[in-house]
Amino acid sequence: MIKKLDGYVIKTFFGPFMFIFSVLFFIFVVNIIWIRLAQFTGKGLSYWEILRLLSYLSAIVVQLVLPLTILLSAIMTFGDFGERYELAAMKAAGISLTRIMLPLFFTTLLFSTFLFFFSNNVVPDFQRKAKNMLYNIAATKPALNFTPGQFIQQIPGYSVKFDKISGENGENLTGVFIRKMATSFEDQQSIVAEKGKFVPADNPNYLKLVLFDGHIYEDQLNGVDYNQRMKQPDQAIKFDTLVSHFNISEIIDKALEAEKITDDYSFQNIVQLNNTIKEAKKSNEGTLNNLTYELVSQTNSYVNYIDKTKPKVKISAPAQIDTVKLKKKQEMLYSAYNKIESVKESTKAKDSQLKDMHGYFARVVMHQQRIASFSITCIIFFLIGSSLGSIIRKGGLGLPVVIAIAVFILFYVLNLSAENIAWAGNMDPYLAAWLPNLILLPFGIWLTYKALTDSQLFDVEKYKSFFKPIVNRFSKNKEHTRYR
């Protein structure tokens, strides 16, 4: 009897599970297609290559789709049991809700174990294959990243525009404009050429571009005296042929062939990530020690110089700016401004270096911890879904879908918020990876307790009766008004 009941519960669960998983997986994959498809279609890639790349990219979708499917399927399954009074019949037969949930709990445990091994073994391999394909596309078909007639910032540090792209692999260019992205205090440079051509570079991390019949426009600001710069405000250089190399290592994200590079943390399993975390921590400590030593050394040398050096002339008050001649005043202001900017740039560079260090460390830690945390999310979502389904006693795709989406949005927002806070250095990355589970687990346990005690949590009449004395106190008595 009990075995037949367990089989019936599992069979009822797997019906909506397969349907929901297929629908959600399709929706998430369509989202990937929506983001990526414009980069590939019409650029020389075959449909088979596009489908293969999308299949690699979609592997990580399972990490989000499986917990959401378990949540929604559990709500629908127990909601159907309650709506058809099957849940009441089982309880009347002496079977507790805990015993009814038990076979699905073990089923969810199997799904959780599957997700852990899938995330630990399959996803890293698919990530490596996907990034290898992206690298091959960037290296062999560079025109894939460009759209004719539009300014594109795909090359790090440059804004480029090509009027026309032609050739079998999009290697021939017409109407080339390249602008170096620089601040107002850095050297400015623009390149304009009639034609250009992409050619293979010796170093695969660089994009080689040969330009024909053009001009280079420069305005040197960095390290040039103000008066000297005023004499040569703009420089124009005409060329017949110009060979330029652009660093595209950021585009391919260092994703070379598996035999050549394996240091990308997204390619590693949970054990390999332990070594990566230790190496990152050791590297960060060394960098921090170097920065501290550099700061202390500079300060000490300056203090020692002041202590040991005796002034040869009597120190007098500095000249007032109003008493200085105009030319001298401009030189003093420009010198002071350069010193201030130099200090600001130095501080900004070190601050950016520290943020990048911590950001990388946080990403590696959270990537490792989510391999396990997403598996635990499956169990938590089952507790929430089964409890909500037995309480609301409503099946189908109406109210259960709304509740499941609300719970998943809460989980997703918590996940993204914790991730951003951890990357900024304001939260421990280990805590950030587990924070959504730590918040939702008490909620799931509370809902399970309410379901086991037959709580009328979503009974509207219960809340109306609670507020009825307050409403009656402030409402007029309209009884028998027709007899007045």
Short mmCIF file of C-alpha atoms in Angstrom, two decimals:
data_model
loop_
_atom_site.label_atom_id
_atom_site.label_comp_id
_atom_site.label_asym_id
_atom_site.label_seq_id
_atom_site.Cartn_x
_atom_site.Cartn_y
_atom_site.Cartn_z
CA MET A 1 0.00 0.00 0.00
CA ILE A 2 2.70 2.47 1.05
CA LYS A 3 4.94 1.50 -1.86
CA LYS A 4 2.09 2.09 -4.31
CA LEU A 5 1.44 5.46 -2.69
CA ASP A 6 5.13 6.42 -2.99
CA GLY A 7 5.11 5.43 -6.63
CA TYR A 8 1.94 7.46 -7.25
CA VAL A 9 3.41 10.57 -5.56
CA ILE A 10 6.65 10.31 -7.56
CA LYS A 11 4.75 9.69 -10.81
CA THR A 12 2.53 12.72 -10.15
CA PHE A 13 5.65 14.83 -9.48
CA PHE A 14 7.52 13.79 -12.63
CA GLY A 15 4.68 14.81 -14.95
CA PRO A 16 4.91 18.57 -14.31
CA PHE A 17 8.66 18.27 -13.64
CA MET A 18 9.52 17.19 -17.20
CA PHE A 19 7.17 19.76 -18.75
CA ILE A 20 8.37 22.66 -16.58
CA PHE A 21 12.06 21.81 -16.99
CA SER A 22 11.69 21.73 -20.79
CA VAL A 23 9.84 25.05 -20.88
CA LEU A 24 12.22 26.85 -18.49
CA PHE A 25 15.32 25.47 -20.19
CA PHE A 26 13.99 26.66 -23.54
CA ILE A 27 13.25 30.14 -22.13
CA PHE A 28 16.73 30.51 -20.62
CA VAL A 29 18.41 29.27 -23.81
CA VAL A 30 16.34 31.71 -25.88
CA ASN A 31 17.68 34.46 -23.61
CA ILE A 32 21.23 33.37 -24.48
CA ILE A 33 20.34 33.31 -28.16
CA TRP A 34 18.85 36.79 -27.88
CA ILE A 35 22.10 38.11 -26.41
CA ARG A 36 24.56 36.22 -28.61
CA LEU A 37 22.86 35.67 -31.95
CA ALA A 38 23.45 39.17 -33.32
CA GLN A 39 27.21 38.63 -32.93
CA PHE A 40 27.28 35.52 -35.13
CA THR A 41 24.53 35.48 -37.76
CA GLY A 42 25.57 36.64 -41.21
CA LYS A 43 29.24 36.62 -40.22
CA GLY A 44 30.42 33.43 -41.87
CA LEU A 45 29.51 30.92 -39.15
CA SER A 46 27.51 27.84 -40.04
CA TYR A 47 24.31 26.96 -38.20
CA TRP A 48 25.99 23.88 -36.78
CA GLU A 49 28.77 26.01 -35.27
CA ILE A 50 26.23 28.39 -33.73
CA LEU A 51 24.16 25.52 -32.27
CA ARG A 52 27.26 23.84 -30.87
CA LEU A 53 28.40 27.06 -29.21
CA LEU A 54 24.95 27.69 -27.74
CA SER A 55 24.85 24.13 -26.39
CA TYR A 56 28.12 24.77 -24.56
CA LEU A 57 26.93 28.11 -23.21
CA SER A 58 23.57 26.70 -22.09
CA ALA A 59 25.13 24.09 -19.75
CA ILE A 60 25.33 26.61 -16.93
CA VAL A 61 21.60 27.29 -17.33
CA VAL A 62 20.87 23.95 -15.61
CA GLN A 63 22.18 25.38 -12.33
CA LEU A 64 19.25 27.83 -12.19
CA VAL A 65 16.60 25.85 -14.08
CA LEU A 66 16.74 22.69 -11.94
CA PRO A 67 16.06 24.40 -8.54
CA LEU A 68 13.27 26.50 -10.06
CA THR A 69 11.74 23.40 -11.67
CA ILE A 70 11.75 21.55 -8.33
CA LEU A 71 10.11 24.54 -6.63
CA LEU A 72 7.33 24.88 -9.18
CA SER A 73 6.76 21.12 -9.57
CA ALA A 74 6.48 20.64 -5.79
CA ILE A 75 3.93 23.46 -5.50
CA MET A 76 1.86 22.08 -8.38
CA THR A 77 2.04 18.46 -7.15
CA PHE A 78 0.94 19.14 -3.58
CA GLY A 79 -1.48 21.81 -4.77
CA ASP A 80 -3.16 19.21 -7.00
CA PHE A 81 -3.29 16.75 -4.08
CA GLY A 82 -5.00 19.37 -1.94
CA GLU A 83 -7.37 20.57 -4.67
CA ARG A 84 -8.54 17.00 -5.43
CA TYR A 85 -8.81 16.21 -1.68
CA GLU A 86 -6.24 13.44 -2.09
CA LEU A 87 -4.11 15.01 0.60
CA ALA A 88 -7.04 14.95 3.02
CA ALA A 89 -7.75 11.30 2.13
CA MET A 90 -4.14 10.31 2.79
CA LYS A 91 -4.20 12.05 6.18
CA ALA A 92 -7.53 10.40 7.01
CA ALA A 93 -5.90 7.03 6.29
CA GLY A 94 -3.32 7.81 8.97
CA ILE A 95 -0.50 8.87 6.67
CA SER A 96 1.21 12.05 7.86
CA LEU A 97 2.30 14.86 5.56
CA THR A 98 5.91 14.10 6.45
CA ARG A 99 5.51 10.55 5.16
CA ILE A 100 3.84 11.81 1.99
CA MET A 101 6.72 14.21 1.34
CA LEU A 102 9.40 11.59 2.08
CA PRO A 103 9.67 9.92 -1.40
CA LEU A 104 9.87 13.30 -3.12
CA PHE A 105 12.43 14.46 -0.58
CA PHE A 106 14.71 11.56 -1.52
CA THR A 107 14.00 12.25 -5.19
CA THR A 108 15.04 15.89 -4.67
CA LEU A 109 18.14 14.64 -2.85
CA LEU A 110 19.07 12.65 -5.96
CA PHE A 111 18.54 15.74 -8.14
CA SER A 112 20.67 17.77 -5.73
CA THR A 113 23.48 15.20 -5.95
CA PHE A 114 23.17 15.14 -9.74
CA LEU A 115 23.40 18.94 -9.91
CA PHE A 116 26.54 18.93 -7.75
CA PHE A 117 28.37 16.45 -9.99
CA PHE A 118 27.03 18.15 -13.12
CA SER A 119 28.29 21.56 -11.95
CA ASN A 120 31.57 20.09 -10.77
CA ASN A 121 32.44 17.91 -13.76
CA VAL A 122 30.35 18.78 -16.82
CA VAL A 123 29.95 22.57 -16.60
CA PRO A 124 33.73 23.33 -16.39
CA ASP A 125 34.35 21.19 -19.47
CA PHE A 126 31.56 22.92 -21.40
CA GLN A 127 32.84 26.32 -20.24
CA ARG A 128 36.27 25.48 -21.62
CA LYS A 129 34.81 24.38 -24.96
CA ALA A 130 32.63 27.49 -25.21
CA LYS A 131 35.52 29.87 -24.52
CA ASN A 132 37.74 27.97 -26.94
CA MET A 133 35.13 28.52 -29.65
CA LEU A 134 34.86 32.21 -28.75
CA TYR A 135 38.64 32.47 -28.97
CA ASN A 136 38.73 30.77 -32.35
CA ILE A 137 36.03 33.12 -33.62
CA ALA A 138 37.90 36.16 -32.35
CA ALA A 139 41.24 34.94 -33.71
CA THR A 140 40.22 33.62 -37.12
CA LYS A 141 37.16 35.76 -37.85
CA PRO A 142 37.79 39.11 -36.16
CA ALA A 143 35.10 40.89 -38.17
CA LEU A 144 32.52 38.99 -36.14
CA ASN A 145 32.80 41.64 -33.43
CA PHE A 146 32.17 44.61 -35.73
CA THR A 147 29.11 46.08 -37.39
CA PRO A 148 29.61 48.28 -40.49
CA GLY A 149 28.82 51.95 -40.01
CA GLN A 150 28.72 51.85 -36.21
CA PHE A 151 31.22 52.88 -33.54
CA ILE A 152 32.20 49.73 -31.66
CA GLN A 153 34.38 49.47 -28.55
CA GLN A 154 35.21 45.77 -28.86
CA ILE A 155 38.97 46.41 -28.94
CA PRO A 156 40.03 47.37 -25.40
CA GLY A 157 41.15 51.01 -25.26
CA TYR A 158 39.88 51.96 -28.73
CA SER A 159 36.68 53.06 -30.44
CA VAL A 160 36.53 51.94 -34.09
CA LYS A 161 34.23 52.32 -37.06
CA PHE A 162 34.36 50.62 -40.45
CA ASP A 163 32.16 51.93 -43.25
CA LYS A 164 32.21 48.60 -45.09
CA ILE A 165 33.34 45.05 -44.28
CA SER A 166 33.86 42.52 -47.06
CA GLY A 167 35.76 39.35 -47.89
CA GLU A 168 35.13 35.69 -47.18
CA ASN A 169 36.00 36.08 -43.49
CA GLY A 170 35.28 39.80 -43.26
CA GLU A 171 38.96 40.71 -43.47
CA ASN A 172 38.70 43.59 -45.98
CA LEU A 173 37.78 47.01 -44.62
CA THR A 174 36.82 50.32 -46.20
CA GLY A 175 36.58 53.70 -44.47
CA VAL A 176 38.52 52.99 -41.28
CA PHE A 177 38.35 55.30 -38.25
CA ILE A 178 40.17 54.39 -35.01
CA ARG A 179 40.07 56.59 -31.92
CA LYS A 180 42.20 55.92 -28.86
CA MET A 181 40.09 56.24 -25.72
CA ALA A 182 42.08 58.47 -23.37
CA THR A 183 41.44 61.00 -20.62
CA SER A 184 41.95 64.75 -21.13
CA PHE A 185 45.41 64.39 -19.56
CA GLU A 186 46.68 61.57 -21.79
CA ASP A 187 48.01 61.58 -25.35
CA GLN A 188 45.22 61.86 -27.90
CA GLN A 189 45.36 59.85 -31.12
CA SER A 190 43.05 59.23 -34.06
CA ILE A 191 43.73 57.16 -37.19
CA VAL A 192 41.82 57.59 -40.44
CA ALA A 193 42.47 55.31 -43.44
CA GLU A 194 40.87 54.67 -46.81
CA LYS A 195 41.24 50.89 -46.60
CA GLY A 196 42.41 48.20 -44.22
CA LYS A 197 42.78 44.47 -43.87
CA PHE A 198 42.88 41.96 -41.02
CA VAL A 199 45.80 39.55 -41.27
CA PRO A 200 46.87 36.70 -38.94
CA ALA A 201 49.22 37.83 -36.15
CA ASP A 202 52.17 35.83 -34.82
CA ASN A 203 50.87 36.27 -31.27
CA PRO A 204 47.29 34.94 -31.01
CA ASN A 205 46.53 37.43 -28.23
CA TYR A 206 46.87 40.32 -30.72
CA LEU A 207 44.76 41.43 -33.66
CA LYS A 208 46.87 42.57 -36.62
CA LEU A 209 45.42 45.31 -38.83
CA VAL A 210 47.15 46.69 -41.93
CA LEU A 211 45.91 50.15 -42.99
CA PHE A 212 46.43 51.88 -46.36
CA ASP A 213 46.35 55.57 -47.41
CA GLY A 214 45.58 57.38 -44.20
CA HIS A 215 46.58 59.90 -41.55
CA ILE A 216 47.49 59.76 -37.85
CA TYR A 217 46.35 62.75 -35.79
CA GLU A 218 48.09 63.18 -32.42
CA ASP A 219 48.09 65.64 -29.55
CA GLN A 220 50.79 64.83 -27.00
CA LEU A 221 49.87 65.77 -23.44
CA ASN A 222 51.69 63.31 -21.21
CA GLY A 223 55.23 64.32 -20.20
CA VAL A 224 55.41 67.36 -22.50
CA ASP A 225 56.05 70.87 -21.24
CA TYR A 226 53.08 73.22 -21.43
CA ASN A 227 54.87 75.81 -23.57
CA GLN A 228 56.24 73.13 -25.88
CA ARG A 229 52.77 71.65 -26.30
CA MET A 230 51.35 75.04 -27.19
CA LYS A 231 53.84 75.29 -30.05
CA GLN A 232 52.64 71.97 -31.51
CA PRO A 233 48.98 71.62 -30.55
CA ASP A 234 48.25 69.01 -33.23
CA GLN A 235 50.39 66.67 -35.29
CA ALA A 236 49.32 64.93 -38.49
CA ILE A 237 51.31 62.10 -40.06
CA LYS A 238 50.44 60.77 -43.50
CA PHE A 239 51.15 57.13 -44.28
CA ASP A 240 50.82 54.79 -47.22
CA THR A 241 50.89 51.60 -45.11
CA LEU A 242 50.54 51.25 -41.36
CA VAL A 243 50.66 47.99 -39.41
CA SER A 244 48.87 48.07 -36.03
CA HIS A 245 48.60 45.39 -33.36
CA PHE A 246 45.70 45.49 -30.89
CA ASN A 247 45.65 43.48 -27.69
CA ILE A 248 42.51 41.29 -27.71
CA SER A 249 43.41 39.10 -24.74
CA GLU A 250 40.51 40.65 -22.80
CA ILE A 251 38.09 39.68 -25.58
CA ILE A 252 39.08 36.03 -25.59
CA ASP A 253 39.46 36.08 -21.79
CA LYS A 254 42.71 34.10 -22.03
CA ALA A 255 40.70 31.14 -23.28
CA LEU A 256 43.20 29.26 -25.45
CA GLU A 257 43.20 25.59 -26.34
CA ALA A 258 42.95 23.22 -23.38
CA GLU A 259 46.48 21.89 -24.02
CA LYS A 260 47.97 25.37 -23.82
CA ILE A 261 46.17 27.04 -20.89
CA THR A 262 44.26 25.73 -17.89
CA ASP A 263 44.42 28.62 -15.40
CA ASP A 264 40.90 29.92 -15.95
CA TYR A 265 38.98 29.21 -12.75
CA SER A 266 35.75 28.49 -14.64
CA PHE A 267 37.47 25.42 -16.13
CA GLN A 268 38.16 23.87 -12.74
CA ASN A 269 36.28 21.62 -10.35
CA ILE A 270 35.86 22.18 -6.64
CA VAL A 271 39.16 20.50 -5.70
CA GLN A 272 41.21 22.38 -8.29
CA LEU A 273 39.58 25.62 -7.19
CA ASN A 274 41.00 25.10 -3.70
CA ASN A 275 44.52 25.41 -5.12
CA THR A 276 43.51 28.45 -7.19
CA ILE A 277 42.11 30.15 -4.07
CA LYS A 278 45.30 29.44 -2.13
CA GLU A 279 47.44 30.83 -4.96
CA ALA A 280 45.24 33.94 -5.28
CA LYS A 281 45.39 34.54 -1.54
CA LYS A 282 49.17 34.17 -1.52
CA SER A 283 49.51 36.50 -4.51
CA ASN A 284 47.26 39.10 -2.88
CA GLU A 285 49.27 39.02 0.34
CA GLY A 286 52.50 39.52 -1.60
CA THR A 287 51.06 42.45 -3.54
CA LEU A 288 49.74 44.09 -0.36
CA ASN A 289 53.14 43.69 1.32
CA ASN A 290 54.85 45.29 -1.69
CA LEU A 291 52.45 48.24 -1.69
CA THR A 292 52.89 48.72 2.05
CA TYR A 293 56.68 48.51 1.76
CA GLU A 294 56.68 51.00 -1.12
CA LEU A 295 54.56 53.49 0.82
CA VAL A 296 56.59 53.16 4.03
CA SER A 297 59.89 53.36 2.12
CA GLN A 298 58.89 56.54 0.31
CA THR A 299 57.69 58.15 3.53
CA ASN A 300 60.80 57.17 5.50
CA SER A 301 63.19 58.39 2.80
CA TYR A 302 61.42 61.74 2.68
CA VAL A 303 61.44 62.10 6.48
CA ASN A 304 65.12 61.09 6.74
CA TYR A 305 66.02 63.59 4.03
CA ILE A 306 64.30 66.38 5.95
CA ASP A 307 65.96 65.39 9.23
CA LYS A 308 69.50 65.17 7.81
CA THR A 309 69.39 68.17 5.47
CA LYS A 310 70.08 71.57 6.94
CA PRO A 311 68.89 74.59 4.98
CA LYS A 312 71.73 76.72 3.58
CA VAL A 313 69.63 79.85 3.56
CA LYS A 314 67.18 81.24 6.01
CA ILE A 315 63.67 79.95 5.43
CA SER A 316 61.30 82.71 4.50
CA ALA A 317 57.60 82.82 3.93
CA PRO A 318 56.50 81.74 0.43
CA ALA A 319 55.70 84.43 -2.07
CA GLN A 320 52.09 85.53 -2.25
CA ILE A 321 50.44 84.53 -5.47
CA ASP A 322 49.12 88.05 -6.01
CA THR A 323 52.66 89.51 -6.03
CA VAL A 324 53.98 87.12 -8.69
CA LYS A 325 54.07 88.11 -12.33
CA LEU A 326 51.48 86.61 -14.66
CA LYS A 327 53.89 84.27 -16.49
CA LYS A 328 55.47 83.06 -13.26
CA LYS A 329 52.01 82.63 -11.76
CA GLN A 330 50.94 80.40 -14.66
CA GLU A 331 54.07 78.26 -14.27
CA MET A 332 53.49 77.88 -10.52
CA LEU A 333 49.84 76.94 -11.00
CA TYR A 334 50.66 74.49 -13.78
CA SER A 335 53.43 72.87 -11.70
CA ALA A 336 51.13 72.53 -8.68
CA TYR A 337 48.37 71.14 -10.86
CA ASN A 338 50.72 68.51 -12.36
CA LYS A 339 51.84 67.39 -8.90
CA ILE A 340 48.25 67.07 -7.70
CA GLU A 341 47.27 65.09 -10.79
CA SER A 342 50.32 62.84 -10.38
CA VAL A 343 49.35 62.02 -6.80
CA LYS A 344 45.72 61.43 -7.83
CA GLU A 345 46.70 59.10 -10.67
CA SER A 346 49.08 57.15 -8.44
CA THR A 347 46.41 56.72 -5.76
CA LYS A 348 43.79 55.79 -8.32
CA ALA A 349 46.05 53.15 -9.88
CA LYS A 350 46.79 51.51 -6.53
CA ASP A 351 43.14 51.63 -5.51
CA SER A 352 42.12 50.04 -8.81
CA GLN A 353 44.78 47.36 -8.35
CA LEU A 354 43.46 46.47 -4.89
CA LYS A 355 39.87 46.32 -6.15
CA ASP A 356 40.85 44.05 -9.04
CA MET A 357 42.74 41.75 -6.65
CA HIS A 358 39.83 41.40 -4.27
CA GLY A 359 37.30 41.13 -7.11
CA TYR A 360 39.15 38.21 -8.69
CA PHE A 361 39.51 36.44 -5.33
CA ALA A 362 35.80 36.92 -4.59
CA ARG A 363 34.78 35.59 -8.02
CA VAL A 364 36.87 32.43 -7.61
CA VAL A 365 35.55 31.75 -4.10
CA MET A 366 31.90 32.31 -5.07
CA HIS A 367 32.28 30.17 -8.18
CA GLN A 368 33.57 27.32 -6.03
CA GLN A 369 30.98 27.67 -3.27
CA ARG A 370 28.06 27.88 -5.70
CA ILE A 371 28.84 24.40 -6.96
CA ALA A 372 27.60 23.17 -3.57
CA SER A 373 25.20 25.99 -2.64
CA PHE A 374 23.02 25.59 -5.74
CA SER A 375 22.68 21.89 -4.92
CA ILE A 376 21.42 22.74 -1.43
CA THR A 377 19.04 25.25 -3.01
CA CYS A 378 17.19 22.32 -4.63
CA ILE A 379 16.36 20.87 -1.18
CA ILE A 380 15.33 24.26 0.22
CA PHE A 381 13.10 24.95 -2.77
CA PHE A 382 11.47 21.54 -2.32
CA LEU A 383 10.63 22.33 1.32
CA ILE A 384 9.18 25.70 0.29
CA GLY A 385 7.29 24.30 -2.71
CA SER A 386 5.78 21.24 -1.04
CA SER A 387 4.72 23.26 2.01
CA LEU A 388 3.16 26.03 -0.04
CA GLY A 389 1.35 23.52 -2.25
CA SER A 390 -0.19 21.70 0.71
CA ILE A 391 -1.23 25.00 2.31
CA ILE A 392 -2.78 26.77 -0.69
CA ARG A 393 -4.36 23.52 -2.02
CA LYS A 394 -4.41 24.91 -5.53
CA GLY A 395 -2.89 23.16 -8.55
CA GLY A 396 -2.48 24.06 -12.19
CA LEU A 397 -0.45 26.87 -13.71
CA GLY A 398 -2.17 29.81 -12.02
CA LEU A 399 -1.40 30.72 -8.43
CA PRO A 400 1.46 28.17 -8.05
CA VAL A 401 3.37 29.79 -10.91
CA VAL A 402 2.96 33.26 -9.39
CA ILE A 403 4.19 32.11 -5.99
CA ALA A 404 7.10 30.14 -7.46
CA ILE A 405 8.23 33.10 -9.56
CA ALA A 406 8.03 35.41 -6.52
CA VAL A 407 10.21 33.03 -4.46
CA PHE A 408 12.71 32.60 -7.31
CA ILE A 409 12.95 36.35 -7.90
CA LEU A 410 13.67 36.81 -4.19
CA PHE A 411 16.42 34.18 -4.43
CA TYR A 412 17.86 35.70 -7.61
CA VAL A 413 17.89 39.24 -6.20
CA LEU A 414 19.58 38.04 -3.01
CA ASN A 415 22.13 36.16 -5.10
CA LEU A 416 23.00 39.14 -7.32
CA SER A 417 23.05 41.61 -4.42
CA ALA A 418 25.38 39.44 -2.34
CA GLU A 419 27.59 38.90 -5.39
CA ASN A 420 27.95 42.64 -6.09
CA ILE A 421 28.62 43.43 -2.43
CA ALA A 422 31.27 40.71 -2.23
CA TRP A 423 32.98 41.89 -5.43
CA ALA A 424 33.14 45.43 -3.98
CA GLY A 425 34.90 44.05 -0.90
CA ASN A 426 32.09 44.73 1.58
CA MET A 427 31.18 41.10 2.32
CA ASP A 428 33.05 37.87 2.77
CA PRO A 429 32.68 35.88 -0.50
CA TYR A 430 32.03 32.64 1.37
CA LEU A 431 29.10 34.25 3.17
CA ALA A 432 27.87 35.90 -0.05
CA ALA A 433 27.71 32.54 -1.86
CA TRP A 434 25.58 30.98 0.89
CA LEU A 435 23.55 34.04 1.94
CA PRO A 436 20.42 33.29 -0.20
CA ASN A 437 20.28 29.76 1.23
CA LEU A 438 20.81 31.01 4.77
CA ILE A 439 17.88 33.41 4.37
CA LEU A 440 15.50 31.00 2.61
CA LEU A 441 16.23 27.94 4.79
CA PRO A 442 14.47 29.34 7.92
CA PHE A 443 11.59 30.41 5.68
CA GLY A 444 11.33 26.87 4.27
CA ILE A 445 11.45 25.30 7.75
CA TRP A 446 8.76 27.70 8.98
CA LEU A 447 6.52 26.91 6.01
CA THR A 448 7.04 23.18 6.58
CA TYR A 449 6.00 23.59 10.22
CA LYS A 450 2.89 25.52 9.13
CA ALA A 451 2.02 22.80 6.62
CA LEU A 452 2.46 20.00 9.20
CA THR A 453 0.19 21.83 11.65
CA ASP A 454 -2.51 22.47 8.98
CA SER A 455 -2.09 26.23 9.29
CA GLN A 456 -4.57 28.40 7.39
CA LEU A 457 -1.77 30.67 6.21
CA PHE A 458 -3.49 31.79 3.00
CA ASP A 459 -7.08 31.75 4.30
CA VAL A 460 -8.51 35.19 3.51
CA GLU A 461 -11.42 34.74 5.93
CA LYS A 462 -8.95 34.28 8.78
CA TYR A 463 -7.40 37.67 8.15
CA LYS A 464 -10.83 39.27 7.67
CA SER A 465 -11.96 37.98 11.06
CA PHE A 466 -8.76 39.34 12.63
CA PHE A 467 -9.40 42.85 11.33
CA LYS A 468 -13.22 42.68 11.70
CA PRO A 469 -13.35 44.32 15.19
CA ILE A 470 -11.26 47.23 13.92
CA VAL A 471 -13.38 47.64 10.79
CA ASN A 472 -16.63 47.50 12.78
CA ARG A 473 -15.36 50.12 15.18
CA PHE A 474 -14.89 52.70 12.43
CA SER A 475 -17.87 51.73 10.22
CA LYS A 476 -21.49 52.86 10.55
CA ASN A 477 -24.18 50.36 11.44
CA LYS A 478 -26.40 50.13 8.36
CA GLU A 479 -28.73 47.42 9.73
CA HIS A 480 -32.48 48.17 9.43
CA THR A 481 -31.87 51.56 7.84
CA ARG A 482 -34.94 51.00 5.68
CA TYR A 483 -37.23 51.16 8.77
CA ARG A 484 -36.03 54.59 9.88
#
